[in-house]
PDB file of C-alpha atoms in Angstrom:
ATOM      1  CA  MET A   1      -0.136  -0.006   0.031  1.00  0.00           C
ATOM      2  CA  ILE A   2       1.517   3.381  -0.965  1.00  0.00           C
ATOM      3  CA  SER A   3       2.001   5.587   1.973  1.00  0.00           C
ATOM      4  CA  PRO A   4       3.025   9.096   0.996  1.00  0.00           C
ATOM      5  CA  THR A   5       3.699  11.821   3.569  1.00  0.00           C
ATOM      6  CA  LEU A   6       2.943  15.259   3.132  1.00  0.00           C
ATOM      7  CA  THR A   7       5.075  18.252   4.614  1.00  0.00           C
ATOM      8  CA  SER A   8       3.747  21.706   5.439  1.00  0.00           C
ATOM      9  CA  SER A   9       5.599  24.420   6.763  1.00  0.00           C
ATOM     10  CA  THR A  10       3.951  25.864   9.937  1.00  0.00           C
ATOM     11  CA  VAL A  11       4.809  28.726  12.461  1.00  0.00           C
ATOM     12  CA  SER A  12       5.609  27.846  16.229  1.00  0.00           C
ATOM     13  CA  GLY A  13       4.016  30.698  18.285  1.00  0.00           C
ATOM     14  CA  ALA A  14       4.080  34.391  16.929  1.00  0.00           C
ATOM     15  CA  THR A  15       7.951  34.199  16.209  1.00  0.00           C
ATOM     16  CA  GLY A  16       7.234  33.052  12.423  1.00  0.00           C
ATOM     17  CA  THR A  17       9.588  30.165  12.932  1.00  0.00           C
ATOM     18  CA  LYS A  18       8.837  27.396  10.231  1.00  0.00           C
ATOM     19  CA  ALA A  19       8.679  23.657  11.353  1.00  0.00           C
ATOM     20  CA  ALA A  20       6.527  20.372  11.678  1.00  0.00           C
ATOM     21  CA  ASP A  21       5.627  17.923   9.055  1.00  0.00           C
ATOM     22  CA  LEU A  22       1.815  16.898   8.275  1.00  0.00           C
ATOM     23  CA  PRO A  23       0.838  13.631   9.679  1.00  0.00           C
ATOM     24  CA  SER A  24       1.169  10.363   7.703  1.00  0.00           C
ATOM     25  CA  SER A  25      -1.212   9.903   4.693  1.00  0.00           C
ATOM     26  CA  SER A  26      -3.308   7.552   6.774  1.00  0.00           C
ATOM     27  CA  ALA A  27      -3.744  10.036   9.632  1.00  0.00           C
ATOM     28  CA  VAL A  28      -4.656  12.834   7.146  1.00  0.00           C
ATOM     29  CA  SER A  29      -7.240  10.604   5.334  1.00  0.00           C
ATOM     30  CA  SER A  30      -8.725   9.728   8.581  1.00  0.00           C
ATOM     31  CA  ASP A  31      -9.105  13.292   9.967  1.00  0.00           C
ATOM     32  CA  PHE A  32      -9.693  16.085   7.828  1.00  0.00           C
ATOM     33  CA  GLU A  33     -10.211  18.458  10.512  1.00  0.00           C
ATOM     34  CA  THR A  34      -6.680  17.976  11.758  1.00  0.00           C
ATOM     35  CA  PHE A  35      -5.463  19.116   8.423  1.00  0.00           C
ATOM     36  CA  ILE A  36      -7.580  22.115   8.449  1.00  0.00           C
ATOM     37  CA  LYS A  37      -6.555  23.087  11.846  1.00  0.00           C
ATOM     38  CA  MET A  38      -2.989  23.241  11.023  1.00  0.00           C
ATOM     39  CA  LEU A  39      -3.656  25.397   7.887  1.00  0.00           C
ATOM     40  CA  THR A  40      -5.642  27.774  10.392  1.00  0.00           C
ATOM     41  CA  THR A  41      -2.966  27.740  13.008  1.00  0.00           C
ATOM     42  CA  GLN A  42      -0.471  28.476  10.225  1.00  0.00           C
ATOM     43  CA  ALA A  43      -2.563  31.466   9.157  1.00  0.00           C
ATOM     44  CA  LYS A  44      -3.033  32.765  12.626  1.00  0.00           C
ATOM     45  CA  TYR A  45       0.726  32.763  13.405  1.00  0.00           C
ATOM     46  CA  GLN A  46       1.959  33.824  10.063  1.00  0.00           C
ATOM     47  CA  ASP A  47       4.476  36.824  10.151  1.00  0.00           C
ATOM     48  CA  PRO A  48       2.575  39.709   9.170  1.00  0.00           C
ATOM     49  CA  LEU A  49       5.652  41.246   7.495  1.00  0.00           C
ATOM     50  CA  GLU A  50       5.911  38.132   5.273  1.00  0.00           C
ATOM     51  CA  PRO A  51       2.322  36.943   4.947  1.00  0.00           C
ATOM     52  CA  LEU A  52       1.850  33.501   3.296  1.00  0.00           C
ATOM     53  CA  ASP A  53       0.724  33.457  -0.212  1.00  0.00           C
ATOM     54  CA  SER A  54      -2.765  32.137  -0.929  1.00  0.00           C
ATOM     55  CA  SER A  55      -1.335  29.860  -3.684  1.00  0.00           C
ATOM     56  CA  GLU A  56       0.722  27.798  -0.982  1.00  0.00           C
ATOM     57  CA  TYR A  57      -2.823  27.193   0.780  1.00  0.00           C
ATOM     58  CA  ALA A  58      -4.027  26.015  -2.499  1.00  0.00           C
ATOM     59  CA  ALA A  59      -0.875  23.765  -3.036  1.00  0.00           C
ATOM     60  CA  GLN A  60      -1.314  22.160   0.309  1.00  0.00           C
ATOM     61  CA  LEU A  61      -5.235  21.411  -0.087  1.00  0.00           C
ATOM     62  CA  ALA A  62      -4.191  19.796  -3.543  1.00  0.00           C
ATOM     63  CA  GLN A  63      -1.588  17.619  -1.977  1.00  0.00           C
ATOM     64  CA  PHE A  64      -4.060  16.563   0.674  1.00  0.00           C
ATOM     65  CA  SER A  65      -6.748  15.812  -1.844  1.00  0.00           C
ATOM     66  CA  MET A  66      -4.222  13.534  -3.796  1.00  0.00           C
ATOM     67  CA  VAL A  67      -3.187  11.650  -0.727  1.00  0.00           C
ATOM     68  CA  GLU A  68      -6.654  11.393   0.254  1.00  0.00           C
ATOM     69  CA  GLN A  69      -7.629   9.973  -3.213  1.00  0.00           C
ATOM     70  CA  GLN A  70      -4.730   7.590  -3.240  1.00  0.00           C
ATOM     71  CA  VAL A  71      -5.691   6.177   0.124  1.00  0.00           C
ATOM     72  CA  LEU A  72      -9.249   5.576  -0.789  1.00  0.00           C
ATOM     73  CA  SER A  73      -8.171   3.961  -4.129  1.00  0.00           C
ATOM     74  CA  ASN A  74      -5.782   1.781  -1.929  1.00  0.00           C
ATOM     75  CA  ASP A  75      -8.764   0.899   0.416  1.00  0.00           C
ATOM     76  CA  LEU A  76     -10.780   0.056  -2.608  1.00  0.00           C
ATOM     77  CA  LEU A  77      -8.386  -2.196  -4.022  1.00  0.00           C
ATOM     78  CA  THR A  78      -8.052  -4.067  -0.612  1.00  0.00           C
ATOM     79  CA  ALA A  79     -11.638  -4.511  -0.599  1.00  0.00           C
ATOM     80  CA  MET A  80     -11.725  -5.721  -4.050  1.00  0.00           C
ATOM     81  CA  THR A  81      -8.933  -8.229  -3.410  1.00  0.00           C
ATOM     82  CA  SER A  82     -10.661  -9.586  -0.170  1.00  0.00           C
ATOM     83  CA  GLN A  83     -13.990 -10.059  -2.155  1.00  0.00           C
ATOM     84  CA  LEU A  84     -12.133 -11.694  -4.937  1.00  0.00           C
ATOM     85  CA  GLY A  85     -10.376 -14.062  -2.616  1.00  0.00           C
ATOM     86  CA  SER A  86     -13.690 -14.826  -0.777  1.00  0.00           C
ATOM     87  CA  SER A  87     -15.276 -15.535  -4.293  1.00  0.00           C
ATOM     88  CA  THR A  88     -12.419 -17.650  -5.458  1.00  0.00           C
ATOM     89  CA  MET A  89     -12.454 -19.608  -2.101  1.00  0.00           C
ATOM     90  CA  GLY A  90     -16.335 -20.286  -2.474  1.00  0.00           C
ATOM     91  CA  GLN A  91     -15.990 -21.361  -6.172  1.00  0.00           C
ATOM     92  CA  MET A  92     -13.080 -23.755  -5.413  1.00  0.00           C
ATOM     93  CA  ALA A  93     -14.817 -25.209  -2.295  1.00  0.00           C
ATOM     94  CA  GLY A  94     -15.771 -28.115  -4.415  1.00  0.00           C
ATOM     95  CA  TRP A  95     -12.052 -28.751  -5.137  1.00  0.00           C
ATOM     96  CA  ILE A  96     -11.463 -30.329  -1.762  1.00  0.00           C
ATOM     97  CA  GLY A  97     -11.548 -34.050  -1.679  1.00  0.00           C
ATOM     98  CA  MET A  98     -10.941 -34.210  -5.528  1.00  0.00           C
ATOM     99  CA  GLU A  99      -7.729 -35.454  -7.136  1.00  0.00           C
ATOM    100  CA  ALA A 100      -5.752 -32.876  -9.057  1.00  0.00           C
ATOM    101  CA  ARG A 101      -3.288 -33.537 -11.864  1.00  0.00           C
ATOM    102  CA  THR A 102       0.019 -31.824 -10.706  1.00  0.00           C
ATOM    103  CA  ASN A 103       3.718 -32.009 -11.558  1.00  0.00           C
ATOM    104  CA  GLY A 104       4.643 -31.177  -7.964  1.00  0.00           C
ATOM    105  CA  PRO A 105       5.808 -33.311  -5.148  1.00  0.00           C
ATOM    106  CA  VAL A 106       2.952 -35.993  -4.032  1.00  0.00           C
ATOM    107  CA  LEU A 107       2.429 -38.202  -0.967  1.00  0.00           C
ATOM    108  CA  PHE A 108       3.837 -41.741  -1.238  1.00  0.00           C
ATOM    109  CA  ASP A 109       1.835 -43.658   1.438  1.00  0.00           C
ATOM    110  CA  THR A 110       3.075 -47.018   0.160  1.00  0.00           C
ATOM    111  CA  ALA A 111       0.323 -47.517  -2.403  1.00  0.00           C
ATOM    112  CA  PRO A 112       1.729 -47.352  -6.100  1.00  0.00           C
ATOM    113  CA  ILE A 113       1.662 -43.957  -7.708  1.00  0.00           C
ATOM    114  CA  THR A 114       0.259 -43.521 -11.164  1.00  0.00           C
ATOM    115  CA  VAL A 115       2.847 -41.215 -13.140  1.00  0.00           C
ATOM    116  CA  LEU A 116       1.753 -39.607 -16.657  1.00  0.00           C
ATOM    117  CA  PRO A 117       4.998 -39.067 -18.482  1.00  0.00           C
ATOM    118  CA  SER A 118       5.356 -36.773 -21.443  1.00  0.00           C
ATOM    119  CA  PRO A 119       7.977 -37.826 -24.039  1.00  0.00           C
ATOM    120  CA  PRO A 120       9.796 -35.060 -25.799  1.00  0.00           C
ATOM    121  CA  VAL A 121       9.997 -34.773 -29.301  1.00  0.00           C
ATOM    122  CA  GLY A 122      12.690 -36.994 -30.868  1.00  0.00           C
ATOM    123  CA  ALA A 123      12.848 -39.209 -28.077  1.00  0.00           C
ATOM    124  CA  GLU A 124      14.268 -42.690 -28.490  1.00  0.00           C
ATOM    125  CA  LYS A 125      14.865 -43.789 -24.930  1.00  0.00           C
ATOM    126  CA  MET A 126      13.216 -42.451 -21.842  1.00  0.00           C
ATOM    127  CA  GLU A 127      13.847 -42.848 -17.998  1.00  0.00           C
ATOM    128  CA  LEU A 128      11.555 -41.911 -15.270  1.00  0.00           C
ATOM    129  CA  VAL A 129      13.775 -40.297 -12.423  1.00  0.00           C
ATOM    130  CA  VAL A 130      12.340 -40.026  -8.912  1.00  0.00           C
ATOM    131  CA  TYR A 131      13.218 -37.345  -6.503  1.00  0.00           C
ATOM    132  CA  ASP A 132      12.613 -37.109  -2.679  1.00  0.00           C
ATOM    133  CA  VAL A 133      11.327 -33.732  -0.906  1.00  0.00           C
ATOM    134  CA  ASN A 134      15.035 -32.650  -0.460  1.00  0.00           C
ATOM    135  CA  GLY A 135      15.602 -33.025  -4.207  1.00  0.00           C
ATOM    136  CA  ARG A 136      17.888 -36.273  -4.040  1.00  0.00           C
ATOM    137  CA  GLU A 137      17.440 -38.709  -6.685  1.00  0.00           C
ATOM    138  CA  VAL A 138      16.127 -41.994  -5.127  1.00  0.00           C
ATOM    139  CA  GLY A 139      15.256 -43.933  -8.108  1.00  0.00           C
ATOM    140  CA  ARG A 140      15.658 -44.551 -11.899  1.00  0.00           C
ATOM    141  CA  ASN A 141      13.907 -46.883 -14.099  1.00  0.00           C
ATOM    142  CA  SER A 142      13.400 -47.332 -17.964  1.00  0.00           C
ATOM    143  CA  LEU A 143      10.219 -46.228 -19.749  1.00  0.00           C
ATOM    144  CA  PRO A 144       8.755 -46.894 -23.008  1.00  0.00           C
ATOM    145  CA  VAL A 145       8.600 -43.921 -25.362  1.00  0.00           C
ATOM    146  CA  SER A 146       5.023 -43.447 -24.677  1.00  0.00           C
ATOM    147  CA  SER A 147       2.486 -40.857 -22.907  1.00  0.00           C
ATOM    148  CA  ASP A 148       0.638 -44.011 -21.332  1.00  0.00           C
ATOM    149  CA  PRO A 149       0.321 -44.143 -17.554  1.00  0.00           C
ATOM    150  CA  VAL A 150       2.895 -46.238 -15.694  1.00  0.00           C
ATOM    151  CA  LEU A 151       2.705 -47.349 -11.956  1.00  0.00           C
ATOM    152  CA  TRP A 152       5.555 -46.545  -9.709  1.00  0.00           C
ATOM    153  CA  ALA A 153       5.888 -48.931  -6.805  1.00  0.00           C
ATOM    154  CA  GLY A 154       7.888 -46.773  -4.555  1.00  0.00           C
ATOM    155  CA  VAL A 155      11.027 -48.704  -4.677  1.00  0.00           C
ATOM    156  CA  GLN A 156      14.714 -47.795  -5.286  1.00  0.00           C
ATOM    157  CA  SER A 157      16.589 -48.901  -8.502  1.00  0.00           C
ATOM    158  CA  GLY A 158      17.868 -52.061  -6.385  1.00  0.00           C
ATOM    159  CA  GLY A 159      14.515 -52.822  -5.264  1.00  0.00           C
ATOM    160  CA  THR A 160      14.574 -51.289  -1.568  1.00  0.00           C
ATOM    161  CA  PRO A 161      11.296 -49.894  -0.629  1.00  0.00           C
ATOM    162  CA  LEU A 162      11.327 -46.319  -0.100  1.00  0.00           C
ATOM    163  CA  PRO A 163       9.789 -44.633   3.149  1.00  0.00           C
ATOM    164  CA  GLU A 164       6.499 -42.771   2.984  1.00  0.00           C
ATOM    165  CA  GLY A 165       6.886 -39.103   2.086  1.00  0.00           C
ATOM    166  CA  LEU A 166       6.879 -36.514  -0.758  1.00  0.00           C
ATOM    167  CA  TYR A 167       8.345 -37.519  -4.117  1.00  0.00           C
ATOM    168  CA  ARG A 168       8.304 -35.817  -7.481  1.00  0.00           C
ATOM    169  CA  PHE A 169       9.055 -37.300 -10.985  1.00  0.00           C
ATOM    170  CA  GLU A 170      10.997 -36.237 -14.141  1.00  0.00           C
ATOM    171  CA  VAL A 171      11.309 -37.767 -17.533  1.00  0.00           C
ATOM    172  CA  GLU A 172      14.926 -37.750 -19.099  1.00  0.00           C
ATOM    173  CA  ALA A 173      15.273 -38.828 -22.624  1.00  0.00           C
ATOM    174  CA  THR A 174      17.954 -39.251 -25.544  1.00  0.00           C
ATOM    175  CA  SER A 175      17.518 -39.082 -28.873  1.00  0.00           C
ATOM    176  CA  ALA A 176      18.333 -41.556 -31.686  1.00  0.00           C
ATOM    177  CA  ASP A 177      22.127 -40.472 -31.786  1.00  0.00           C
ATOM    178  CA  GLY A 178      22.362 -40.598 -28.085  1.00  0.00           C
ATOM    179  CA  ASN A 179      22.177 -36.850 -27.123  1.00  0.00           C
ATOM    180  CA  PRO A 180      20.271 -35.810 -24.136  1.00  0.00           C
ATOM    181  CA  LEU A 181      17.065 -33.955 -24.667  1.00  0.00           C
ATOM    182  CA  PRO A 182      15.499 -31.556 -22.219  1.00  0.00           C
ATOM    183  CA  SER A 183      13.988 -33.145 -19.224  1.00  0.00           C
ATOM    184  CA  SER A 184      10.382 -32.679 -18.343  1.00  0.00           C
ATOM    185  CA  GLN A 185       8.410 -33.154 -15.311  1.00  0.00           C
ATOM    186  CA  ALA A 186       6.079 -35.979 -15.167  1.00  0.00           C
ATOM    187  CA  ASP A 187       2.546 -35.488 -13.814  1.00  0.00           C
ATOM    188  CA  THR A 188       0.635 -37.362 -11.179  1.00  0.00           C
ATOM    189  CA  TYR A 189      -2.616 -37.267  -9.347  1.00  0.00           C
ATOM    190  CA  ALA A 190      -2.875 -35.989  -5.546  1.00  0.00           C
ATOM    191  CA  ARG A 191      -5.885 -35.378  -3.255  1.00  0.00           C
ATOM    192  CA  ILE A 192      -6.736 -31.873  -2.461  1.00  0.00           C
ATOM    193  CA  VAL A 193      -7.418 -31.234   1.391  1.00  0.00           C
ATOM    194  CA  GLU A 194      -7.281 -27.335   1.437  1.00  0.00           C
ATOM    195  CA  VAL A 195      -7.631 -24.415  -0.607  1.00  0.00           C
ATOM    196  CA  GLN A 196      -5.829 -21.131   0.312  1.00  0.00           C
ATOM    197  CA  THR A 197      -5.477 -17.517  -1.087  1.00  0.00           C
ATOM    198  CA  GLN A 198      -2.135 -15.962  -1.207  1.00  0.00           C
ATOM    199  CA  GLY A 199      -2.354 -12.606  -2.224  1.00  0.00           C
ATOM    200  CA  LEU A 200      -4.314 -12.426  -5.533  1.00  0.00           C
ATOM    201  CA  GLU A 201      -3.660 -16.132  -6.279  1.00  0.00           C
ATOM    202  CA  ALA A 202      -5.224 -19.133  -5.052  1.00  0.00           C
ATOM    203  CA  HIS A 203      -3.321 -22.286  -4.075  1.00  0.00           C
ATOM    204  CA  VAL A 204      -4.280 -25.955  -3.251  1.00  0.00           C
ATOM    205  CA  VAL A 205      -2.712 -27.885  -0.517  1.00  0.00           C
ATOM    206  CA  PHE A 206      -2.315 -31.563  -1.001  1.00  0.00           C
ATOM    207  CA  GLU A 207      -2.522 -34.679   1.119  1.00  0.00           C
ATOM    208  CA  GLY A 208       0.853 -34.669   2.681  1.00  0.00           C
ATOM    209  CA  GLY A 209       1.259 -30.963   2.845  1.00  0.00           C
ATOM    210  CA  ALA A 210       2.718 -29.994  -0.698  1.00  0.00           C
ATOM    211  CA  GLU A 211       1.301 -26.985  -2.325  1.00  0.00           C
ATOM    212  CA  ALA A 212       0.868 -25.701  -5.639  1.00  0.00           C
ATOM    213  CA  PRO A 213      -0.891 -22.692  -7.566  1.00  0.00           C
ATOM    214  CA  ALA A 214      -4.422 -23.440  -8.491  1.00  0.00           C
ATOM    215  CA  SER A 215      -3.451 -21.977 -12.089  1.00  0.00           C
ATOM    216  CA  SER A 216      -1.106 -25.176 -12.244  1.00  0.00           C
ATOM    217  CA  ILE A 217      -3.749 -27.717 -12.027  1.00  0.00           C
ATOM    218  CA  SER A 218      -4.518 -29.155 -15.420  1.00  0.00           C
ATOM    219  CA  ALA A 219      -7.198 -31.583 -14.373  1.00  0.00           C
ATOM    220  CA  LEU A 220      -9.429 -32.760 -11.741  1.00  0.00           C
ATOM    221  CA  ARG A 221     -11.133 -36.124 -11.123  1.00  0.00           C
ATOM    222  CA  GLU A 222     -13.075 -38.123  -8.417  1.00  0.00           C
ATOM    223  CA  PRO A 223     -10.863 -40.114  -6.116  1.00  0.00           C
ATOM    224  CA  VAL A 224     -10.039 -43.582  -7.417  1.00  0.00           C
TER     225      VAL A 224
END
């Protein structure tokens, strides 16, 4: 929120010494009478040998008006943001309990996870690479060059079962001449347990605590 500050030259007593700043914009916007009293005091104690120019009063009033309008505009934007967040929350309430397609980390609770790979153009060979929540590679398996769903059983390359936790998936591929192709994240489905608003954007919280922007969700389905 913009918080401009106005400054006005005032007179301390009848000596004509200029000092004091105006209150902050929030104080000015909430108490117009305070501002008028300051101008009145300034006029009352002005030096008669050097009277204030009326144009200075006009400039100060114009400054106050600009700040007040800015504050009102910011308050309106805040209110609109709040209403937008409430509207979004209401519309997305039905998402809770649904399974969302995401490429973020998902919870592995010993049940196999369905992974939806996306082969890059020109791929001759593909591998599914699994990472834990700390970004450490914990598994790597060969895949057919296809977008057909595959089941990940939750075991490392040597067959050792992995502990329950959050995991994410990537596809690495090579071309026919053996050159590596850009890797891509593989999608999975995860159950939504909460919907949040963070600023102007809605976020979903998945089972296990992973979060993702609502805009990143590409599909929803009933729990299977």
